[in-house]
Coordinates of C-alpha atoms in Angstrom, one line a residue:
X211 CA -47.0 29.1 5.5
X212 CA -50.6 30.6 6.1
X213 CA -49.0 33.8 7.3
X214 CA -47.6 35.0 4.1
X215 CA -50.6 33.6 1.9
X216 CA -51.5 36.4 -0.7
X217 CA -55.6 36.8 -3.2
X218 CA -54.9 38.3 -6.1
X219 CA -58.5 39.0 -8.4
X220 CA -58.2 38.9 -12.2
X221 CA -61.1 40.4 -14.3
X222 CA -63.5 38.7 -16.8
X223 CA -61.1 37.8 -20.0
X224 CA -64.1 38.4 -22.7
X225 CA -67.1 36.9 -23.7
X226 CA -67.5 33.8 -25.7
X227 CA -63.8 33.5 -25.3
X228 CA -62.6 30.1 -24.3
X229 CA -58.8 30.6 -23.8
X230 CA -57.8 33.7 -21.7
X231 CA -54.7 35.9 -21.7
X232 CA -51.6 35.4 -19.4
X233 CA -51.0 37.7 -16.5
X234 CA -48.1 38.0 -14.3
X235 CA -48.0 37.8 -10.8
X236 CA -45.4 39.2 -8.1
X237 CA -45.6 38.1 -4.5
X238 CA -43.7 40.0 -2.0
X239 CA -40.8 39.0 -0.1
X240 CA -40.9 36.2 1.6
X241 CA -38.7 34.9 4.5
X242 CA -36.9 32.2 4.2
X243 CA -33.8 30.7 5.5
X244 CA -30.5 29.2 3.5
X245 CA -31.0 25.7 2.9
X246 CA -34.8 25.7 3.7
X247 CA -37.4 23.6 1.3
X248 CA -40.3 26.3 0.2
X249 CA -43.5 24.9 -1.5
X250 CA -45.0 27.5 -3.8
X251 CA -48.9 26.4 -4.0
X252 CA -51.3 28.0 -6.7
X253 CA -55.1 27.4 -6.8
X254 CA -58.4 28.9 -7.7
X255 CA -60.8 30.3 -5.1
X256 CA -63.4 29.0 -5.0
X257 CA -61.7 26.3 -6.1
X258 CA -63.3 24.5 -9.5
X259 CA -62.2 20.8 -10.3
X260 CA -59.2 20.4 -7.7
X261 CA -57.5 23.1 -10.0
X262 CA -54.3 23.1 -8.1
X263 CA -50.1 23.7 -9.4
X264 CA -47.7 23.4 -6.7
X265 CA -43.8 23.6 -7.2
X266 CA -40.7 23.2 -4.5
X267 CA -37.9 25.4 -4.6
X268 CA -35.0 24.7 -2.2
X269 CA -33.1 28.1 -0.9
X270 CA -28.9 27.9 -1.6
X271 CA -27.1 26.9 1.3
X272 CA -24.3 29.2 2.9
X273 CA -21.8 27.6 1.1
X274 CA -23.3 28.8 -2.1
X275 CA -21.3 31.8 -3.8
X276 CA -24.0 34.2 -3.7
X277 CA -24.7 34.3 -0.7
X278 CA -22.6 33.1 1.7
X279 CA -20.3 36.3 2.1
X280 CA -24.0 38.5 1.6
X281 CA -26.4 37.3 3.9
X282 CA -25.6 37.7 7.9
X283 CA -26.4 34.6 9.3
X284 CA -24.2 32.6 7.0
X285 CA -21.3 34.9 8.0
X286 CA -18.9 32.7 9.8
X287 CA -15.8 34.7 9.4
X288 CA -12.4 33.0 7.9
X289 CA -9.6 31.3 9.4
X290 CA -6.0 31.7 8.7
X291 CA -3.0 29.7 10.9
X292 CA 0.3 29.2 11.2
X293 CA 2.0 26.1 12.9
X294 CA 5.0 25.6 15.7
X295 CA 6.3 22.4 16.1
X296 CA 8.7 22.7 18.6
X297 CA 5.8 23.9 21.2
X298 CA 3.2 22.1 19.5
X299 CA 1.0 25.3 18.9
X300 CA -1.3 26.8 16.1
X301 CA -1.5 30.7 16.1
X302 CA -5.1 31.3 14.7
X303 CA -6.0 34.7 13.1
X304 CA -9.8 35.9 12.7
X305 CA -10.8 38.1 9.9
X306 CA -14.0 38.9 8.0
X307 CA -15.8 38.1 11.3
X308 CA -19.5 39.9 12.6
X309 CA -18.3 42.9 14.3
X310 CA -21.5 43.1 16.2
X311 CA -20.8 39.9 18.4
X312 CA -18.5 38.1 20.2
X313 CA -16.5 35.4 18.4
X314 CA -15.3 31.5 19.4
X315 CA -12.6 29.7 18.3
X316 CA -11.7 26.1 20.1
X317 CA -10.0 23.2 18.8
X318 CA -12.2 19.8 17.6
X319 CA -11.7 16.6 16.6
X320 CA -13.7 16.1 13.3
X321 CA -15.4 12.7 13.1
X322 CA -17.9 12.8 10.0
X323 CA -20.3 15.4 10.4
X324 CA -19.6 16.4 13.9
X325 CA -16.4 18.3 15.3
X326 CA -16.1 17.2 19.3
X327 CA -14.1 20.0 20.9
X328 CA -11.9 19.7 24.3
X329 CA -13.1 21.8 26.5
X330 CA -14.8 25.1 26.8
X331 CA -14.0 27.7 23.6
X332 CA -12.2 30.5 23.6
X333 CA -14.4 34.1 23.8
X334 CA -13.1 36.9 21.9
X335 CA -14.4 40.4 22.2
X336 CA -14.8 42.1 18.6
X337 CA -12.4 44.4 19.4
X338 CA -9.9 41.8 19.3
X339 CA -10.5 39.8 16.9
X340 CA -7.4 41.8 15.5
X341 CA -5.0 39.7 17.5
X342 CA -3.8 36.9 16.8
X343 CA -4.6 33.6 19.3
X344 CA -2.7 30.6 20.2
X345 CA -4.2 27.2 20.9
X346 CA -1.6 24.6 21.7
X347 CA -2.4 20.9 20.8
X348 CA -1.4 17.3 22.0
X349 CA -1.1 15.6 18.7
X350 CA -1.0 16.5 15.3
X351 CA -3.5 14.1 13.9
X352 CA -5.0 14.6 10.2
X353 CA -8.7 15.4 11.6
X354 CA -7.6 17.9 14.5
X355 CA -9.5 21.1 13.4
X356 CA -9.8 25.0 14.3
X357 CA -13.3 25.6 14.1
X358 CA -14.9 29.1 14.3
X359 CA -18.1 30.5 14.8
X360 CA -20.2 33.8 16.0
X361 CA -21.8 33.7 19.5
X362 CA -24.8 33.5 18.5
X363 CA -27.4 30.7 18.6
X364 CA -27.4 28.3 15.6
X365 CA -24.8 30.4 13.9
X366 CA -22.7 28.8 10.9
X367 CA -19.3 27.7 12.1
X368 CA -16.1 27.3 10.0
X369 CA -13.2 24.4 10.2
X370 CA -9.6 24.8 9.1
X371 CA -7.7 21.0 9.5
X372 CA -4.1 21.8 9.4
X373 CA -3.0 18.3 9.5
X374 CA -5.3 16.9 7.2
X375 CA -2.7 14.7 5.0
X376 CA -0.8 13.6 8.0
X377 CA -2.5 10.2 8.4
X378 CA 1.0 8.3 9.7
X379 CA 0.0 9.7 12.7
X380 CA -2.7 7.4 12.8
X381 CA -0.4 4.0 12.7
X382 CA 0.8 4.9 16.4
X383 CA -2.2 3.7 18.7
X384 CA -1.2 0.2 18.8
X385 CA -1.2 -1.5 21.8
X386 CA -0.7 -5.7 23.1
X387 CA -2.8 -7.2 25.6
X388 CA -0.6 -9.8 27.1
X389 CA -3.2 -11.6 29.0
X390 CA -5.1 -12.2 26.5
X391 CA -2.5 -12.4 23.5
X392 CA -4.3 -9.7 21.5
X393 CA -3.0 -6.6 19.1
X394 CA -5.5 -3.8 19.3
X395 CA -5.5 -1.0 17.0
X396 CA -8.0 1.8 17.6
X397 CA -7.8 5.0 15.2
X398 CA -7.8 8.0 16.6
X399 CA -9.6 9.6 13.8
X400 CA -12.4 8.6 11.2
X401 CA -9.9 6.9 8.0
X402 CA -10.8 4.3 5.3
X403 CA -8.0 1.6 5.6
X404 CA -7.2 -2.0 5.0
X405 CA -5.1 -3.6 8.2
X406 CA -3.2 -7.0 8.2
X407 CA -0.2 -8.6 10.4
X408 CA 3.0 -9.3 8.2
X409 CA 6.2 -11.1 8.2
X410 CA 9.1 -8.5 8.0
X411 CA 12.1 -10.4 6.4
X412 CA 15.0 -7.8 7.3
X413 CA 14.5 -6.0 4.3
X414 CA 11.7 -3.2 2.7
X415 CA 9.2 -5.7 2.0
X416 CA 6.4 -7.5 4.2
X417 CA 4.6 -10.5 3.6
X418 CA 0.9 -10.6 5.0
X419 CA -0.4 -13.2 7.6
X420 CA -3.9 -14.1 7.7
X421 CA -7.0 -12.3 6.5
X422 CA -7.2 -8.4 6.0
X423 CA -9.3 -6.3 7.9
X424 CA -11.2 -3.1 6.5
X425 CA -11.6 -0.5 8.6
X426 CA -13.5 3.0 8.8
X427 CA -12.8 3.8 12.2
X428 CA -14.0 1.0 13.9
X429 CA -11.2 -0.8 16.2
X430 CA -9.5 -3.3 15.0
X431 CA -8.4 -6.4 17.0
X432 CA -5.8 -9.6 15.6
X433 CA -6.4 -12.6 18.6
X434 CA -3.8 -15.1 19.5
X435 CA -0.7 -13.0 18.3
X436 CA 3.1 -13.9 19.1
X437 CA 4.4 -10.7 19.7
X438 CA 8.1 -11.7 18.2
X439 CA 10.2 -8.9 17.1
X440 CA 9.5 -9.4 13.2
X441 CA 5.5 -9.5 13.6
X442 CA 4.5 -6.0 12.0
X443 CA 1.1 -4.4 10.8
X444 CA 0.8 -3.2 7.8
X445 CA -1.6 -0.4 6.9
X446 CA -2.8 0.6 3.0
X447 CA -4.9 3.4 2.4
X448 CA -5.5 5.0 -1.4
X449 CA -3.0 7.1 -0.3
X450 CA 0.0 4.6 0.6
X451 CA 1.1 1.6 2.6
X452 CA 2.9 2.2 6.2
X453 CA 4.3 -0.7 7.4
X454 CA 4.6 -0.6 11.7
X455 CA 6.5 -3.3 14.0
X456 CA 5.4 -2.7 17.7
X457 CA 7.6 -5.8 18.9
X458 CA 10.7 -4.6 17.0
X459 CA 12.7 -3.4 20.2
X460 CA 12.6 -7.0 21.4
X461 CA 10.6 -5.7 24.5
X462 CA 7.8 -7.7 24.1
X463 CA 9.5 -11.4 23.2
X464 CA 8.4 -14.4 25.1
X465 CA 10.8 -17.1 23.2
X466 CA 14.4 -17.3 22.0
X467 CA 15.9 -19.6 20.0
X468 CA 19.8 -19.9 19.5
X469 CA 22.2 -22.8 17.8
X470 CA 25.2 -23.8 20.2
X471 CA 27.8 -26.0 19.5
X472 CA 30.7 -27.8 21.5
X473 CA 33.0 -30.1 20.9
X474 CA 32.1 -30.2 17.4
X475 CA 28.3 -31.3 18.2
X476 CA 25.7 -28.6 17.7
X477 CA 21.9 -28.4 18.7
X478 CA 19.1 -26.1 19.0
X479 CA 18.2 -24.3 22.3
X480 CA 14.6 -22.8 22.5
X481 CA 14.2 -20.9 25.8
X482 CA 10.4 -19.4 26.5
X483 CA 9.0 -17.6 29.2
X484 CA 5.4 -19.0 28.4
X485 CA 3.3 -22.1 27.5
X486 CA 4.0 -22.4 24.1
X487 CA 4.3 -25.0 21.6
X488 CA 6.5 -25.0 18.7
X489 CA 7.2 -26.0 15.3
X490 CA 11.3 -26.7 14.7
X491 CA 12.5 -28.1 11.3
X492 CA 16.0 -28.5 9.7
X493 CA 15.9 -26.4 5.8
X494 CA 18.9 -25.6 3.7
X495 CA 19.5 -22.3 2.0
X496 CA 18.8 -22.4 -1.8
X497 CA 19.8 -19.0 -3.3
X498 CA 17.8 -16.4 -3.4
X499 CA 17.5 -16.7 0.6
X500 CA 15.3 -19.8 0.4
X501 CA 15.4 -22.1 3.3
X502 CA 14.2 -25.6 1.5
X503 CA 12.9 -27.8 4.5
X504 CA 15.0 -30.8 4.5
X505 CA 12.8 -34.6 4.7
X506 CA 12.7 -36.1 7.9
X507 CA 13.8 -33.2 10.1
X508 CA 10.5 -31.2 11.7
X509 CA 10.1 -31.5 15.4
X510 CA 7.0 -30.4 17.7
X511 CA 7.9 -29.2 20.8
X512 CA 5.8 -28.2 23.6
X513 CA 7.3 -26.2 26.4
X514 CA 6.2 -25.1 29.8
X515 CA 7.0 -21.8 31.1
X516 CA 10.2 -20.8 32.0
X517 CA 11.6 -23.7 30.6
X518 CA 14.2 -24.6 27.5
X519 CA 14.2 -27.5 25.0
X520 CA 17.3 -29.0 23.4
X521 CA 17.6 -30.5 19.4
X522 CA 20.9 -31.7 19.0
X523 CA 21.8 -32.3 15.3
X524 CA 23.7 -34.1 13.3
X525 CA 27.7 -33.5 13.2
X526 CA 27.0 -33.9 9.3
X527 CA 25.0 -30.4 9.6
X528 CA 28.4 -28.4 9.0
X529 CA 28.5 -30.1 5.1
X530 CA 25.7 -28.2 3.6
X531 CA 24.7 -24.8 4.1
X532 CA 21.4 -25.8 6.5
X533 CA 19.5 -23.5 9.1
X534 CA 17.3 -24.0 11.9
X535 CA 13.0 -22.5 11.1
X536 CA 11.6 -22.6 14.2
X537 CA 7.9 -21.1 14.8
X538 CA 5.3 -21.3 17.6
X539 CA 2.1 -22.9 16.4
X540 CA -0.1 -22.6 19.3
X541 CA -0.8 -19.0 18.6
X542 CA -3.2 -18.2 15.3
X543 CA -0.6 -15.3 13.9
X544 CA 3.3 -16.0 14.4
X545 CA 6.4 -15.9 12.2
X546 CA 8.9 -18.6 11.4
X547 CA 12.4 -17.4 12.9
X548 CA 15.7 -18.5 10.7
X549 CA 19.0 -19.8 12.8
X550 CA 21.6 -20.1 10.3
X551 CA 24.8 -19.2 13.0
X552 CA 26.2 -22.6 13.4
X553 CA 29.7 -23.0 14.2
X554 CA 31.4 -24.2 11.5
X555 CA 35.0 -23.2 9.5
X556 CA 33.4 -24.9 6.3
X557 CA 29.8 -23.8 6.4
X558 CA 28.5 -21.8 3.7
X559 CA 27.5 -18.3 4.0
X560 CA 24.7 -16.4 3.3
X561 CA 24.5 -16.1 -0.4
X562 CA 22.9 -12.8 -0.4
X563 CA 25.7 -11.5 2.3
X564 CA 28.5 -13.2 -0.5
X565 CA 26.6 -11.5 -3.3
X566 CA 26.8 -7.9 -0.9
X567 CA 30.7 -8.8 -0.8
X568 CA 31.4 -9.2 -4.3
X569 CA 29.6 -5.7 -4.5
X570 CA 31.9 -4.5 -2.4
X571 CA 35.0 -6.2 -3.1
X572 CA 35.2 -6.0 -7.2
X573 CA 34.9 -2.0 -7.1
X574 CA 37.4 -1.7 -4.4
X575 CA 39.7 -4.2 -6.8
X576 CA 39.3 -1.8 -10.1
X577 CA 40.3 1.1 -8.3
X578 CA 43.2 -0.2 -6.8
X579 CA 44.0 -2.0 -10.0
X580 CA 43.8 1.5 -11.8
X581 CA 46.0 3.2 -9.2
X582 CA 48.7 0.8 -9.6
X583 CA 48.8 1.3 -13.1
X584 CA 48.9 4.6 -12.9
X585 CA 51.9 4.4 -10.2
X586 CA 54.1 2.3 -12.6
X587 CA 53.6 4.3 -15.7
X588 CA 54.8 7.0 -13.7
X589 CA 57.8 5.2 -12.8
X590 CA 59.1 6.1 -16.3
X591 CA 59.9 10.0 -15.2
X592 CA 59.5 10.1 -11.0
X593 CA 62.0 7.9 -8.7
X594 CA 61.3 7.0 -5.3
X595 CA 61.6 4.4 -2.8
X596 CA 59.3 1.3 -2.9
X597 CA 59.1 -1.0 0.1
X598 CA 57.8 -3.8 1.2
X599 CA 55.1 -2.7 4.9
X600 CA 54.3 -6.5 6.5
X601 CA 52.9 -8.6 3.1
X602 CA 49.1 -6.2 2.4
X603 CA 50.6 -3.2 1.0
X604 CA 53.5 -1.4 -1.0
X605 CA 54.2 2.0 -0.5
X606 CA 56.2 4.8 -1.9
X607 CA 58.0 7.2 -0.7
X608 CA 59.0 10.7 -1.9
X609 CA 60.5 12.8 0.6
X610 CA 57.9 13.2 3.3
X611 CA 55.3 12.6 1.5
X612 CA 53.8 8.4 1.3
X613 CA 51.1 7.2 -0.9
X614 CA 49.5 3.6 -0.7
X615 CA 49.6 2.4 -4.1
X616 CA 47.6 -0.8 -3.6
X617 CA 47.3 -4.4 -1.9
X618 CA 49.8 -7.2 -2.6
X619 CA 51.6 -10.2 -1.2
X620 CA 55.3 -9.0 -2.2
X621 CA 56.6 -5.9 -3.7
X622 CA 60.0 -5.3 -5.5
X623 CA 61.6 -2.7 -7.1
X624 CA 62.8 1.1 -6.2

């Protein structure tokens, strides 16, 4: 900074004085810019022994209190929105803006440091910069930003994110390559999260397959997938877990597997619609809703395309409550599929079904239960008409009036 280098002279301190006497010294003004690095350098002339003191001092940045809302070029103006999303729009209003110059406003897609905008900004004259703007919007993803600035070169710019918390937008850019037999995920926006394939069991819960991938918005890609309906991807973030299924309308399925039965002989049918291979093995259901593979029954089957294998099985299957696992094995991520639907009057049921029953059923039993008692105490001091309506229920009847009372086999009595 030769330009702004300053001589001061000091007088003779005193003789035979070896110490001399402090003295303060002011510098002018000196311009600098917010977050620039200024050495301050301080040395004798002519200069004796290398006497030199040096010091750096780095100038607050715009976002600094002090200064940010004092010195022109770090006013940016503020941003202040509102949100539609029935027509997908944000209505944007400007205030605290440089009335000297014309204003832009754009939407940007923040990725780290940099916000990359669609297409050309928006100009607004100062004089209307009292008006509020609309800028409509595709998607509402968490790092879609307004961003602001003065038309002016290397001015600061300012970034609202309206959807900054809405990160289950994210979990929607899967897509299946079936050539290849490959789930691709690829974030739209920059996001820390761990992504795995899991086993959805018909319930809230999903058990992972295979290794977890971390991911900071770099694509993420599972090979040799099975897209079967219960194949899902789970995705955990500090924030939560969000569990996605892709296959889950079925439109994607390239095997089947059903249980058939005639003349009191049943057997597996697997139908697929690609080279595949499979795994098929006979289990029985162990409560809670465990499957117990049974010794001696696992099959390998390997199937052309646009072909069906038969297992026939044993007319003893109908004596214990057994099921039918079946899972492709030529693929590195699939899920074993449960067949439990044979056609039998004296095979077991589902012991978590049974168990939903009983929930059912035992409530629905104390409340009849409490009705009829209530019906034959008051017996004692109302009379009416009791009949018998095919053997389920007894009713009475009061006039016009008819009240179900409860279930039974046979009802007597008026």
């Amino acid at each position: 900074m030769i330009g702004h280098c300053q001589i001061y002279t000091f007088g003779h301190v005193g003789k035979g004085k070896a110490t001399g006497k402090q003295v303060d010294v002011k510098f002018k003004c000196v311009p600098v810019r917010p977050g620039q690095l200024v050495f301050v350098t301080l040395k004798t002339i002519p200069n004796y022994c290398k006497a030199t003191w040096t010091q750096r001092h780095l100038v607050p940045e715009c976002r600094h209190e002090g200064i940010r809302d004092e010195v022109a070029e770090c006013i940016t103006g503020k941003l202040a929105y509102t949100v539609d999303k029935a027509r997908n729009a944000l209505t944007v209003k400007v205030t605290d803006a440089p009335e000297d110059t014309d204003y832009n406003l754009r939407l940007c897609h923040k990725r780290n440091v940099i916000c990359a905008g669609e297409g050309a900004p928006m100009k607004i004259k100062p004089q209307h910069l009292q008006s509020s703007i609309m800028l409509h919007y595709s998607k509402p993803l968490p790092c879609l930003c307004i961003e602001g600035w003065p038309a002016r070169v290397d001015a600061r710019r300012v970034q609202v994110c309206p959807f900054k918390n809405n990160l289950e937008e994210l979990w929607s850019g899967i897509t299946y390559d079936f050539n290849k037999e490959e789930l691709i995920w690829e974030p739209q926006c920059p996001v820390k999260v761990s992504v795995s394939l899991c086993h959805a069991d018909g319930g809230k819960s999903c058990q992972d397959i295979g290794n977890v991938f971390h991911s900071e918005g770099q694509k993420v890609i599972f090979s040799s997938v099975d897209p079967h309906p219960m194949l899902c991807t789970k995705f955990t973030t500090e924030v939560g877990t969000w569990i996605k299924c892709p296959f889950a309308k079925g439109n994607f399925s390239v095997w089947t597997a059903k249980i058939t039965s005639k003349d009191g002989q049943q057997w597996a049918e697997i139908s697929t619609w690609v080279k595949a291979s499979f795994s098929v093995s006979v289990c029985e259901m162990k409560p809670p809703s465990q499957c117990k593979q049974m010794e001696g029954n696992k099959f390998q089957n390997f199937s052309d395309k646009m072909k069906h294998t038969v297992f026939n099985l044993s007319k003893g299957s109908c004596e214990v409550c057994i099921c039918i696992q079946v899972q492709r094995v030529d693929v590195r991520f699939s899920v074993p599929v449960l067949q439990c639907d044979l056609q039998c009057s004296n095979w077991c049921r589902d012991p978590e079904r049974s168990q939903d029953i009983e929930k059912i059923l035992l409530p629905a039993f104390i409340f009849l239960t409490v009705i009829l008692a209530a019906v034959l105490f008051g017996r004692m001091t109302i009379k009416g008409k009791l009949t018998v309506v095919g053997h389920t229920c007894c009713r009475w009847l009061e006039g016009n009036s008819e009240i179900v009372v409860g279930t039974s086999t046979h009802c007597v009595g008026d």
